[in-house]
Short mmCIF file of C-alpha atoms and ligand atoms in Angstrom, two decimals:
data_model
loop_
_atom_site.label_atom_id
_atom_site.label_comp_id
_atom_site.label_asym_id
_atom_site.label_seq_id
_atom_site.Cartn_x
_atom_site.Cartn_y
_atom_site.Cartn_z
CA UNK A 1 13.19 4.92 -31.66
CA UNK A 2 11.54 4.95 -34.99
CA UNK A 3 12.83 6.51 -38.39
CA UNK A 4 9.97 7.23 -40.89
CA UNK A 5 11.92 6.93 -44.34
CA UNK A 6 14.83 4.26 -44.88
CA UNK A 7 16.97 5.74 -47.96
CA UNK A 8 19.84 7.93 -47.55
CA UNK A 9 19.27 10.05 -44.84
CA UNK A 10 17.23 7.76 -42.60
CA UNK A 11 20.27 5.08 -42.88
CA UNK A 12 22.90 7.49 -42.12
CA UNK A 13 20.83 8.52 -39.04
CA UNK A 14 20.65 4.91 -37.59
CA UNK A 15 24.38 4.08 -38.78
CA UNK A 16 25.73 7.21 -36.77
CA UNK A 17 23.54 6.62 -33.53
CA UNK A 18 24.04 3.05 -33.49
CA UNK A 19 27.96 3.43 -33.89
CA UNK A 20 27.30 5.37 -30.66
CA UNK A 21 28.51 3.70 -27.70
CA UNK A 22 26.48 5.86 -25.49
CA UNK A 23 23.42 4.81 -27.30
CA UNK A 24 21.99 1.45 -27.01
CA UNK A 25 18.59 2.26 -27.55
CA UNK A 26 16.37 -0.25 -30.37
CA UNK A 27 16.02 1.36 -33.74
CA UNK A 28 13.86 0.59 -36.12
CA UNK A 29 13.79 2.15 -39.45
CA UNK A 30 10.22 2.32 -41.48
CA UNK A 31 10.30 2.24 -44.80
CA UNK A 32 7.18 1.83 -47.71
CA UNK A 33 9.53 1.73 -50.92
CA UNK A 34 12.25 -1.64 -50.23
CA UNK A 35 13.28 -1.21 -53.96
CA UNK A 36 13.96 2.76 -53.10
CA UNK A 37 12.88 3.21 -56.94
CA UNK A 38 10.81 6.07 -55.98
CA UNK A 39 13.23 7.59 -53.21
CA UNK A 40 14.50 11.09 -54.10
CA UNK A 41 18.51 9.26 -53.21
CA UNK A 42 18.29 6.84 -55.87
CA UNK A 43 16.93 9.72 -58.49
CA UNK A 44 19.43 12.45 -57.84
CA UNK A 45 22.49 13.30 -60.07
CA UNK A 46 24.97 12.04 -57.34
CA UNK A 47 27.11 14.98 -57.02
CA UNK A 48 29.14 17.00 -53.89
CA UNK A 49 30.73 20.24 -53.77
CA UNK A 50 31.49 22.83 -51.24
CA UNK A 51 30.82 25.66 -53.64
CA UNK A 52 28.07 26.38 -51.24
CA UNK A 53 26.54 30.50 -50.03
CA UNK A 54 27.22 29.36 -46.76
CA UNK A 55 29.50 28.45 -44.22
CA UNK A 56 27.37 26.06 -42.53
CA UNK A 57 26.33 24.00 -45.85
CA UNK A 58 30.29 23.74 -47.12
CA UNK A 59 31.16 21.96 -43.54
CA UNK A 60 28.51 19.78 -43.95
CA UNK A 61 29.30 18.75 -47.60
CA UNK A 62 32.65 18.13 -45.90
CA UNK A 63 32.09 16.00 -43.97
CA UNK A 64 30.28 14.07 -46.48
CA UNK A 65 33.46 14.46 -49.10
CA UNK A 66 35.72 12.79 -45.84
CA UNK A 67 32.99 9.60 -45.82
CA UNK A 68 33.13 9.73 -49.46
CA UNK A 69 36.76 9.14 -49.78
CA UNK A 70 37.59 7.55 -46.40
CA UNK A 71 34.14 4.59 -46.49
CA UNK A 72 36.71 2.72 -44.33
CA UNK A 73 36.85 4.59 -41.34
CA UNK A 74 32.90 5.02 -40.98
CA UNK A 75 31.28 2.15 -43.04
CA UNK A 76 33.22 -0.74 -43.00
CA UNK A 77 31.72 -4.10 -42.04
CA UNK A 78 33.91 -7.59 -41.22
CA UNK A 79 36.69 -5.56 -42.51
CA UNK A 80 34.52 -5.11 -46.20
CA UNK A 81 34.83 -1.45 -47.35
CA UNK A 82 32.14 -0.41 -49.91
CA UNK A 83 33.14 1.70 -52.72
CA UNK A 84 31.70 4.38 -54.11
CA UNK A 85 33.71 5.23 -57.40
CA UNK A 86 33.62 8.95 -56.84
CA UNK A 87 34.77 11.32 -60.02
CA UNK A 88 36.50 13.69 -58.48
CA UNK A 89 36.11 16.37 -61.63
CA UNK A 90 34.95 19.35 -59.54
CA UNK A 91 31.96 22.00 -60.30
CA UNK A 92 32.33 24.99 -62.55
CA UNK A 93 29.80 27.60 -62.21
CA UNK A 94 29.67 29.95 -64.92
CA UNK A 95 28.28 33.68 -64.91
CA UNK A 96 27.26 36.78 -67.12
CA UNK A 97 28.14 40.19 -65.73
CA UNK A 98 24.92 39.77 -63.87
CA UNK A 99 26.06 37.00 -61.72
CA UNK A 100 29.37 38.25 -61.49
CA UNK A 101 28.96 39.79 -58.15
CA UNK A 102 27.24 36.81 -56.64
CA UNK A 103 29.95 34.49 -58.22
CA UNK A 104 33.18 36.82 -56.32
CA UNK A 105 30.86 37.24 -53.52
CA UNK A 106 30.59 33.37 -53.11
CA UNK A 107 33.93 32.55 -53.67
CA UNK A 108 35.17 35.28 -51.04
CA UNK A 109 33.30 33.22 -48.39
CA UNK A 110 34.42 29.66 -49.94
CA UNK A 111 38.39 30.83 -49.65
CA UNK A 112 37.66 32.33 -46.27
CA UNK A 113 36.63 28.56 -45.42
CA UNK A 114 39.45 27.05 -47.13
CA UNK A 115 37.96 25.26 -50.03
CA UNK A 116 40.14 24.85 -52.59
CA UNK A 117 38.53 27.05 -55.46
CA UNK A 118 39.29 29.33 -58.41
CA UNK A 119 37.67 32.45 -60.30
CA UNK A 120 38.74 32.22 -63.51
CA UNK A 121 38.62 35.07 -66.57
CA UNK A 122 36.46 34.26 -70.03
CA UNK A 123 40.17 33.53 -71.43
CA UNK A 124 41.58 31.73 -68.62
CA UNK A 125 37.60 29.10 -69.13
CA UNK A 126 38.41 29.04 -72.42
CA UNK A 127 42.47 28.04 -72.19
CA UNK A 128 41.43 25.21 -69.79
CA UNK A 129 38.29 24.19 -71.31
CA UNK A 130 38.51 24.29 -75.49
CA UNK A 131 34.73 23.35 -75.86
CA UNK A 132 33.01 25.75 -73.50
CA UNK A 133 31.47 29.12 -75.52
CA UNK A 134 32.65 32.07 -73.71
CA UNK A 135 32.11 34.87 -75.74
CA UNK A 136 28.67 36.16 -73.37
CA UNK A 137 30.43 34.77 -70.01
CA UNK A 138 32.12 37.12 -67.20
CA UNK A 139 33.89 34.63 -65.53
CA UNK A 140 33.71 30.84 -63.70
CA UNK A 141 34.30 29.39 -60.26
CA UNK A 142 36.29 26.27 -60.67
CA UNK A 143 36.00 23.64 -57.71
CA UNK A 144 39.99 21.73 -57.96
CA UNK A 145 39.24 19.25 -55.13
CA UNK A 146 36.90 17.46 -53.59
CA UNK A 147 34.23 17.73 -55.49
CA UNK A 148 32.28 15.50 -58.08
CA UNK A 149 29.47 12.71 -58.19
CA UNK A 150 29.54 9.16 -57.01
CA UNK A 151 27.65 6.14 -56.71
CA UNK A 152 24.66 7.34 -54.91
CA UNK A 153 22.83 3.47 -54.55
CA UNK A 154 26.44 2.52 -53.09
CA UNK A 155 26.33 5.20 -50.87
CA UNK A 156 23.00 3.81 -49.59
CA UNK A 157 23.87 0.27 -49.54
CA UNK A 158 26.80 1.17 -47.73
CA UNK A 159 24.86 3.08 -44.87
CA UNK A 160 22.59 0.10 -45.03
CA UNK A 161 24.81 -2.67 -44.45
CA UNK A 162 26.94 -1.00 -41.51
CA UNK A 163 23.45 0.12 -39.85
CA UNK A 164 22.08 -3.41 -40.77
CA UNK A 165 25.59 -4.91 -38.67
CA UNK A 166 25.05 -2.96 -35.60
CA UNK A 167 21.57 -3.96 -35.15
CA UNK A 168 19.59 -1.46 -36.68
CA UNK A 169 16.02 -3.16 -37.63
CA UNK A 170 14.76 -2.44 -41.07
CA UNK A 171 10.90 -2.38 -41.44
CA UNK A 172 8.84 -2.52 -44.61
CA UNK A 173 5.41 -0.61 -44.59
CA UNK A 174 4.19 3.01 -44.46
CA UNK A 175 3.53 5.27 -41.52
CA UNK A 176 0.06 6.35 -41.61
CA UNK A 177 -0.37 8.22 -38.22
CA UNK A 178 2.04 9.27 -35.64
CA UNK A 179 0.42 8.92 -31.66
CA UNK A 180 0.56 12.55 -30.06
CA UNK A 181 0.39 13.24 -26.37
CA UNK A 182 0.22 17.39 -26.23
CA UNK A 183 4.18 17.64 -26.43
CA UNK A 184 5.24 14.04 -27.34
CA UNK A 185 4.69 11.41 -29.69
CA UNK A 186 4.40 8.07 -28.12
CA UNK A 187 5.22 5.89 -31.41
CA UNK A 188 3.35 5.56 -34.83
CA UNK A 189 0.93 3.80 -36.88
CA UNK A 190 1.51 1.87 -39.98
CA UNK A 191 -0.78 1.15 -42.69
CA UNK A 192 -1.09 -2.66 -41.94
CA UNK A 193 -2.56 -1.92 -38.66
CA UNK A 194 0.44 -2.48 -36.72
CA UNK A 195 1.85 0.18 -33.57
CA UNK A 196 5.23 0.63 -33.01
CA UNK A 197 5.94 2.55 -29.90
CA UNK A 198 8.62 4.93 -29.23
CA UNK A 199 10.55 7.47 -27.32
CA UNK A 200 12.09 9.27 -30.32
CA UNK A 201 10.48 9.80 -34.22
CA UNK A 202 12.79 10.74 -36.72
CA UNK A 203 11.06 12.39 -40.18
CA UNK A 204 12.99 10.88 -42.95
CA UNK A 205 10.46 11.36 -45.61
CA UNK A 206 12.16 13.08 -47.98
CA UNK A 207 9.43 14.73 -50.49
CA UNK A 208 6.74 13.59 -48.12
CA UNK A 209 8.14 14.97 -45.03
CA UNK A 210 4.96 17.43 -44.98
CA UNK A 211 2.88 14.53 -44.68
CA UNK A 212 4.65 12.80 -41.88
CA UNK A 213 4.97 15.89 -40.06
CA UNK A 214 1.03 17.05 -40.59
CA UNK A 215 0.19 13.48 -38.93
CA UNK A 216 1.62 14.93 -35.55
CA UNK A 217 -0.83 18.29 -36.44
CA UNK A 218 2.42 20.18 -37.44
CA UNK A 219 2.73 22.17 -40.30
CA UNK A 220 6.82 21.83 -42.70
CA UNK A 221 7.14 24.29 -45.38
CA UNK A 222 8.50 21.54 -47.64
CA UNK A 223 7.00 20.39 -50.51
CA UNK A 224 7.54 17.96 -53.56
CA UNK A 225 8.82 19.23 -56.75
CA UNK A 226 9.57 17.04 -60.14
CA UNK A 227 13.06 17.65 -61.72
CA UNK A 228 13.79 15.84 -64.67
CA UNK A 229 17.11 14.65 -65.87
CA UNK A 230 18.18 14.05 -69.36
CA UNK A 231 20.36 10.95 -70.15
CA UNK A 232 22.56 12.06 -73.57
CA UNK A 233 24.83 10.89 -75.49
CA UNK A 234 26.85 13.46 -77.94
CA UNK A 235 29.00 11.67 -80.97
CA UNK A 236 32.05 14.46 -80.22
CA UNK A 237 33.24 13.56 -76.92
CA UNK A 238 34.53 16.77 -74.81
CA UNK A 239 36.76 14.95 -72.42
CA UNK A 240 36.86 14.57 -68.49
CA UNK A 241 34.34 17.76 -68.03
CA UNK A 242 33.37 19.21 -64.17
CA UNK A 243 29.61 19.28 -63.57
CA UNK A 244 29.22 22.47 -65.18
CA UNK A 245 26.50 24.99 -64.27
CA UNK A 246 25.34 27.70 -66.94
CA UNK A 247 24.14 30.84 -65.72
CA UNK A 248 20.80 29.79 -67.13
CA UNK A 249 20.49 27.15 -64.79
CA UNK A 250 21.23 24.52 -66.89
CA UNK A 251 23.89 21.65 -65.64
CA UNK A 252 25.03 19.09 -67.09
CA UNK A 253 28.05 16.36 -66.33
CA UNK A 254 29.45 13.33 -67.49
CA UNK A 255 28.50 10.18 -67.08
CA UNK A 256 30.90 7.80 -68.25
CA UNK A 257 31.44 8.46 -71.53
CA UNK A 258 28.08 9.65 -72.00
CA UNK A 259 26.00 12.88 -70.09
CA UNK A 260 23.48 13.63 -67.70
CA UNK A 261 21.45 17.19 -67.59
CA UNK A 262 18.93 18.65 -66.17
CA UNK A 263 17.94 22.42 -64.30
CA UNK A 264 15.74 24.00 -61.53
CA UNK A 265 13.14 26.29 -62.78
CA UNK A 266 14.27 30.13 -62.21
CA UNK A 267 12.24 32.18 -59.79
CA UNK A 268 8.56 32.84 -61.47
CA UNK A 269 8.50 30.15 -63.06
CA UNK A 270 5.58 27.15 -62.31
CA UNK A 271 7.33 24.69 -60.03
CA UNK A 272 4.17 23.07 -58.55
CA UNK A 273 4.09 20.24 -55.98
CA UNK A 274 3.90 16.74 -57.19
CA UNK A 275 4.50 13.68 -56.64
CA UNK A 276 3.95 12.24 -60.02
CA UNK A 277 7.66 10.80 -61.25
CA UNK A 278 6.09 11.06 -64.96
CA UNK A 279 8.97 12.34 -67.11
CA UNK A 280 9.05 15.31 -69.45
CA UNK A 281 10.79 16.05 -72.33
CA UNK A 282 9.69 19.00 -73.48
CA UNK A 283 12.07 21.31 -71.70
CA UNK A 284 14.88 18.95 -72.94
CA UNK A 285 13.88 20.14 -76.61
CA UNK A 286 12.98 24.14 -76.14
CA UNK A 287 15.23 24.97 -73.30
CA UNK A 288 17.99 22.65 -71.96
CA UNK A 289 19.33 21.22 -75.25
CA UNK A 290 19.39 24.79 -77.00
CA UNK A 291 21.16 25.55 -73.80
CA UNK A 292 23.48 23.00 -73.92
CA UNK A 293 24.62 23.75 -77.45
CA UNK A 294 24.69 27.55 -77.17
CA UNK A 295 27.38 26.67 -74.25
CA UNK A 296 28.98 23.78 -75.35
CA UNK A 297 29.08 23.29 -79.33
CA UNK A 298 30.05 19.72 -79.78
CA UNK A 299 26.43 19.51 -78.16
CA UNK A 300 25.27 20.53 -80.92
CA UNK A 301 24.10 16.97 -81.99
CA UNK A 302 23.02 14.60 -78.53
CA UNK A 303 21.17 12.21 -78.60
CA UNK A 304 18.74 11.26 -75.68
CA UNK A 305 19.21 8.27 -74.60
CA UNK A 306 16.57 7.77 -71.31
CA UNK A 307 14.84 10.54 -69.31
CA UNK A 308 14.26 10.09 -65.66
CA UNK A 309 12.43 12.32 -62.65
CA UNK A 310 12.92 12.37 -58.90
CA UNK A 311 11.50 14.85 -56.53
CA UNK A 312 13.52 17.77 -54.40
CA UNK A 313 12.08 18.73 -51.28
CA UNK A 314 12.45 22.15 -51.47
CA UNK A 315 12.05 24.16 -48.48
CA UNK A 316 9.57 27.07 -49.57
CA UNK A 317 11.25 29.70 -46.60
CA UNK A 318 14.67 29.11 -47.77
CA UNK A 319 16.25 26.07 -49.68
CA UNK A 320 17.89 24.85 -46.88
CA UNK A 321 17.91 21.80 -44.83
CA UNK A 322 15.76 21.53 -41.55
CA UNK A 323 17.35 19.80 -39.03
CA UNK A 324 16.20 18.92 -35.26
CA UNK A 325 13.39 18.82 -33.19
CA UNK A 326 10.35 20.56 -33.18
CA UNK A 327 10.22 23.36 -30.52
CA UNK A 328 6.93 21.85 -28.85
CA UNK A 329 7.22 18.35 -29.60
CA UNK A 330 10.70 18.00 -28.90
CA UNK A 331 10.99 14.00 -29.75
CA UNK A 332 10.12 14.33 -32.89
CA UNK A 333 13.22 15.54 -34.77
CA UNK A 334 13.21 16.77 -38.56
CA UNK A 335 15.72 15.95 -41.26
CA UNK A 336 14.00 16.69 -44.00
CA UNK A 337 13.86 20.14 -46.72
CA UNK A 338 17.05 19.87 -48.54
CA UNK A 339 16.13 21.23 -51.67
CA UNK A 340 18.20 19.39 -54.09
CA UNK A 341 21.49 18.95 -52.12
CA UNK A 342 20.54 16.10 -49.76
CA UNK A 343 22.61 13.12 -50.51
CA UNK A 344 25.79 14.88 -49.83
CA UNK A 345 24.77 16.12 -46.66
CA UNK A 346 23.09 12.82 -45.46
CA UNK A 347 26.85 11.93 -43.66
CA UNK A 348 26.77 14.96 -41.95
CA UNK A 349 23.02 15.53 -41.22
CA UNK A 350 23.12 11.57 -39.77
CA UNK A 351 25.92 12.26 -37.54
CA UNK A 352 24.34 15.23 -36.01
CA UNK A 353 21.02 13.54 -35.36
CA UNK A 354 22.87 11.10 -33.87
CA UNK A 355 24.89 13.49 -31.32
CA UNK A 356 21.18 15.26 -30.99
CA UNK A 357 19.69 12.28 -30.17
CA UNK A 358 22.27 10.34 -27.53
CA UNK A 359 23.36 14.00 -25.96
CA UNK A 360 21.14 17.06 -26.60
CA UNK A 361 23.52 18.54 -28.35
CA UNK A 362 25.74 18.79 -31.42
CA UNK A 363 29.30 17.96 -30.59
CA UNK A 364 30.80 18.43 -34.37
CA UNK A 365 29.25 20.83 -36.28
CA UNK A 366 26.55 22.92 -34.70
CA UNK A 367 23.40 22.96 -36.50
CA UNK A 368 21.07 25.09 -34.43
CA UNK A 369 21.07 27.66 -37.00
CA UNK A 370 19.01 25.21 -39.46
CA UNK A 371 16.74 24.03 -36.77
CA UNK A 372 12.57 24.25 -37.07
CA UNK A 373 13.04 28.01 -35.22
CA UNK A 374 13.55 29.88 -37.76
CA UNK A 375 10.33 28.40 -39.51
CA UNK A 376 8.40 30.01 -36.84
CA UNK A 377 10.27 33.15 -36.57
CA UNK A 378 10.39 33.44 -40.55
CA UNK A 379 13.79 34.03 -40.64
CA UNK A 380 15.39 32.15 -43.71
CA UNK A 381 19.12 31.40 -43.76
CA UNK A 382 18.70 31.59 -47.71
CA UNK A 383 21.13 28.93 -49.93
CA UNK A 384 21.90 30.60 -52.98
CA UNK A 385 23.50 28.24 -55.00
CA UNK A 386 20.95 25.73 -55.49
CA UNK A 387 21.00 23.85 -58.66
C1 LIG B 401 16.88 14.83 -60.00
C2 LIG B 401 17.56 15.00 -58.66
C3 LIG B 401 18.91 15.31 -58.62
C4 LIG B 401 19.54 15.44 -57.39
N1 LIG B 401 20.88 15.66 -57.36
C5 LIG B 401 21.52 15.73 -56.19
C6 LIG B 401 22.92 15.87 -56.14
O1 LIG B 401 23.59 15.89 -57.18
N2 LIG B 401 23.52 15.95 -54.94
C7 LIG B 401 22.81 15.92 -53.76
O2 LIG B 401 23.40 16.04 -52.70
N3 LIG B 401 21.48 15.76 -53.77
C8 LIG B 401 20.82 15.66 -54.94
N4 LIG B 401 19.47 15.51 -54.97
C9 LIG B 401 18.73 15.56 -53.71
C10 LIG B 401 18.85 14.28 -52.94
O3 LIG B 401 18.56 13.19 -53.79
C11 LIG B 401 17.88 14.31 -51.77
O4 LIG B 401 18.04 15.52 -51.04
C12 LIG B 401 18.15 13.16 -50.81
O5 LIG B 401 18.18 11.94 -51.51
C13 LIG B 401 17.08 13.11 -49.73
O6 LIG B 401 17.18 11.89 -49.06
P1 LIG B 401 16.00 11.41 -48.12
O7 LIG B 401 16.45 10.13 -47.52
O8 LIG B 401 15.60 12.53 -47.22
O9 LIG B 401 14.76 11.26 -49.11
P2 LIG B 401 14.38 10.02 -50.05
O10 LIG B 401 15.57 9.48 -50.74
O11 LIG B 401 13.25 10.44 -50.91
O12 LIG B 401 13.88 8.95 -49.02
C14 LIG B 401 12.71 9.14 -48.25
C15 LIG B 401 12.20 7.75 -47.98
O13 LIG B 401 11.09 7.84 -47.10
C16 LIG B 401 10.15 6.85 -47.45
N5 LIG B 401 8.85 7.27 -46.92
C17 LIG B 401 8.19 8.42 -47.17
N6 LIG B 401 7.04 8.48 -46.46
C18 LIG B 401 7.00 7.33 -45.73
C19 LIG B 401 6.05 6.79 -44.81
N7 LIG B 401 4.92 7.46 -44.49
N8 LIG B 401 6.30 5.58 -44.25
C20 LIG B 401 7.43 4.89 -44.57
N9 LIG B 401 8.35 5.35 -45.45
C21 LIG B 401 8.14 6.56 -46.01
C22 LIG B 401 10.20 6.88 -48.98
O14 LIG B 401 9.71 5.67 -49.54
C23 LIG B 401 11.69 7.08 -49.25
O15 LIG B 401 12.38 5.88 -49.48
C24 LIG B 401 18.81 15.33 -56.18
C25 LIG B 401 17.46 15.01 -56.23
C26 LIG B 401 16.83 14.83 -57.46
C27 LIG B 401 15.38 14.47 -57.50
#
């Protein structure tokens, strides 16, 4: 089998299905960027939570807190563990009255699945956190346990290494064409000429999943979109802070004893595809740092240290992952569209794939529901909390 895309979700694919003893099939992962300077994995803001909208999306985030915190009993190789220094300072999402509702609404369904959460009151924020501005804020929803932000290039390595140890074959080049029979592709075409046959083709493209999938004559609503993120450094430290979420949108958490920020563009506004990495600090000065000081007012004076972009692949129908093979061209499986919350589903995502793949079916958790399907039938399984 081939994997088009070798960062975080491509190497938890081949880790899980070679760990497989009822797969012993060759695997080769394909990948065009070695240094992974340009892959969405090494660009994100590292974090996890299971303040998800849905059911589905907290298991699989998890799963991915269990890897997380237990490397040694998925990822260890000649008895090396890798580590992956995870913060464990939770997420606080903040809300006006107008995102009250969606804030109880959210948390019902997070207790319901057992995730160890709390709504707090504008005086209860304010008691526990002495810096955060209160006075326009209804109330907060307070992640106390596994959640928090990690070493994302660990996390990769880690995947690498074990996938590397149990024979997993890492290619550098890029796809350019994948061969299609009516319902099967037979193996793809890379850029150097070169043909590499296979029974299965896994989409690991990240941002350019849309591409990969368009070279088997198949449309995926997922497209590129730039999201900056602000490296600061404020000369009034506020202590050991949760990745905190203002209702605006804007989040921003610690990063060592300095702080990373950044936000999604609300509906309406331009988002368009890209995939330029050029950074922009613009909405650092007119939106995110007035933000940041309005909430927090020892960020009153930062100072930006570095600016960096990486792309999300959001999923236009619903900002959710799509997992699983194509309805007609059913060895060609999709992991691609996770709009922003990716690398902490990558354990999960992998070690479906990998049941999908040896089986045809899921033996864990069960993700039919975010299969290709509902692309055709237009029925989004919407995420609400995406950051
Ligand atoms: C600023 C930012 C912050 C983020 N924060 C978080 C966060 O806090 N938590 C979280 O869970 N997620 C976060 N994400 C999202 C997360 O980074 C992604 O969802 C995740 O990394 C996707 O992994 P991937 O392997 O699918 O994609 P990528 O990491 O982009 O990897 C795809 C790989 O495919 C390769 N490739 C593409 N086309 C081809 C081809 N034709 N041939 C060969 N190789 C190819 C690319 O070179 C690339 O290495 C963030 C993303 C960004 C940009």
């Amino acid at each position: 089998m081939v994997i088009v895309g070798g960062a975080i979700i491509g190497s938890s694919i081949a880790t899980f299905l070679a760990s497989r003893p009822d797969f012993d099939g060759r695997i080769v992962i394909v990948e065009r960027d070695p240094s992974f300077r340009t892959s969405s994995t090494t660009l994100s803001a590292a974090s996890i939570r299971l303040q998800f909208s849905t059911a589905l999306n907290i298991e699989i985030s998890r799963f991915g807190i269990d890897l997380i915190k237990h490397p040694d009993r998925y990822l260890a190789v000649d008895g090396e563990v890798p580590e992956f220094d995870f913060v464990e300072n939770g997420y606080l999402f903040l809300a006006t009255h107008a995102g009250l509702k969606a804030l109880e609404h959210n948390h019902a369904l997070q207790r319901a699945h057992d995730v160890p959460v709390r709504l707090l009151s504008p005086s209860e924020l304010s008691d526990r956190f002495n810096w955060l501005h209160t006075d326009d804020l209804a109330g907060g929803s307070l992640g106390l346990a596994d959640e928090g932000w990690f070493d994302a290039y660990a996390l990769l390595q880690g995947f690498r290494r074990k996938a590397r140890s149990l024979g997993v074959e890492e290619r550098v080049g890029e796809v350019s064409a994948l061969e299609r029979d009516g319902d099967s592709i037979r193996g793809v075409h890379l850029t150097d000429g070169s043909f590499l046959g296979a029974d299965w083709v896994v989409n690991a493209a990240g941002p350019r999943a849309a591409e990969v999938a368009a070279m088997a004559g198949l449309e995926l609503p997922v497209r590129p979109r730039k999201r900056n993120v602000y490296h600061v450094e404020a000369p009034i430290s506020i202590g050991a802070a949760p990745l905190t979420v203002d209702p605006s949108g804007v989040y921003f958490r610690p990063e060592g004893p300095t702080y990373i920020a950044g936000f999604s563009p609300r509906p309406g506004d331009a988002d368009p595809d890209t995939l330029d990495l050029g950074t922009d600090r613009a909405p650092f000065e007119s939106f995110v740092w007035p933000t940041l000081a309005h909430r927090v007012p020892a960020f009153d004076r930062l100072r930006l240290l570095d600016t960096w972009a990486g792309h999300y692949e959001v999923n236009t129908l619903d900002a959710n992952a799509i997992i699983g093979p194509h309805p007609e061209v059913a060895n060609l499986v999709f992991a691609n569209g996770f709009s922003g919350h990716g690398l902490q589903q990558a354990p999960a995502v992998g070690r479906a794939v990998a049941e999908w793949i040896a089986t045809g079916a899921y033996e864990t958790l069960d993700l039919r529901p975010l299969g290709y399907e509902r692309i055709t039938r237009g029925t989004p399984i919407p995420e609400l909390n995406v950051i």
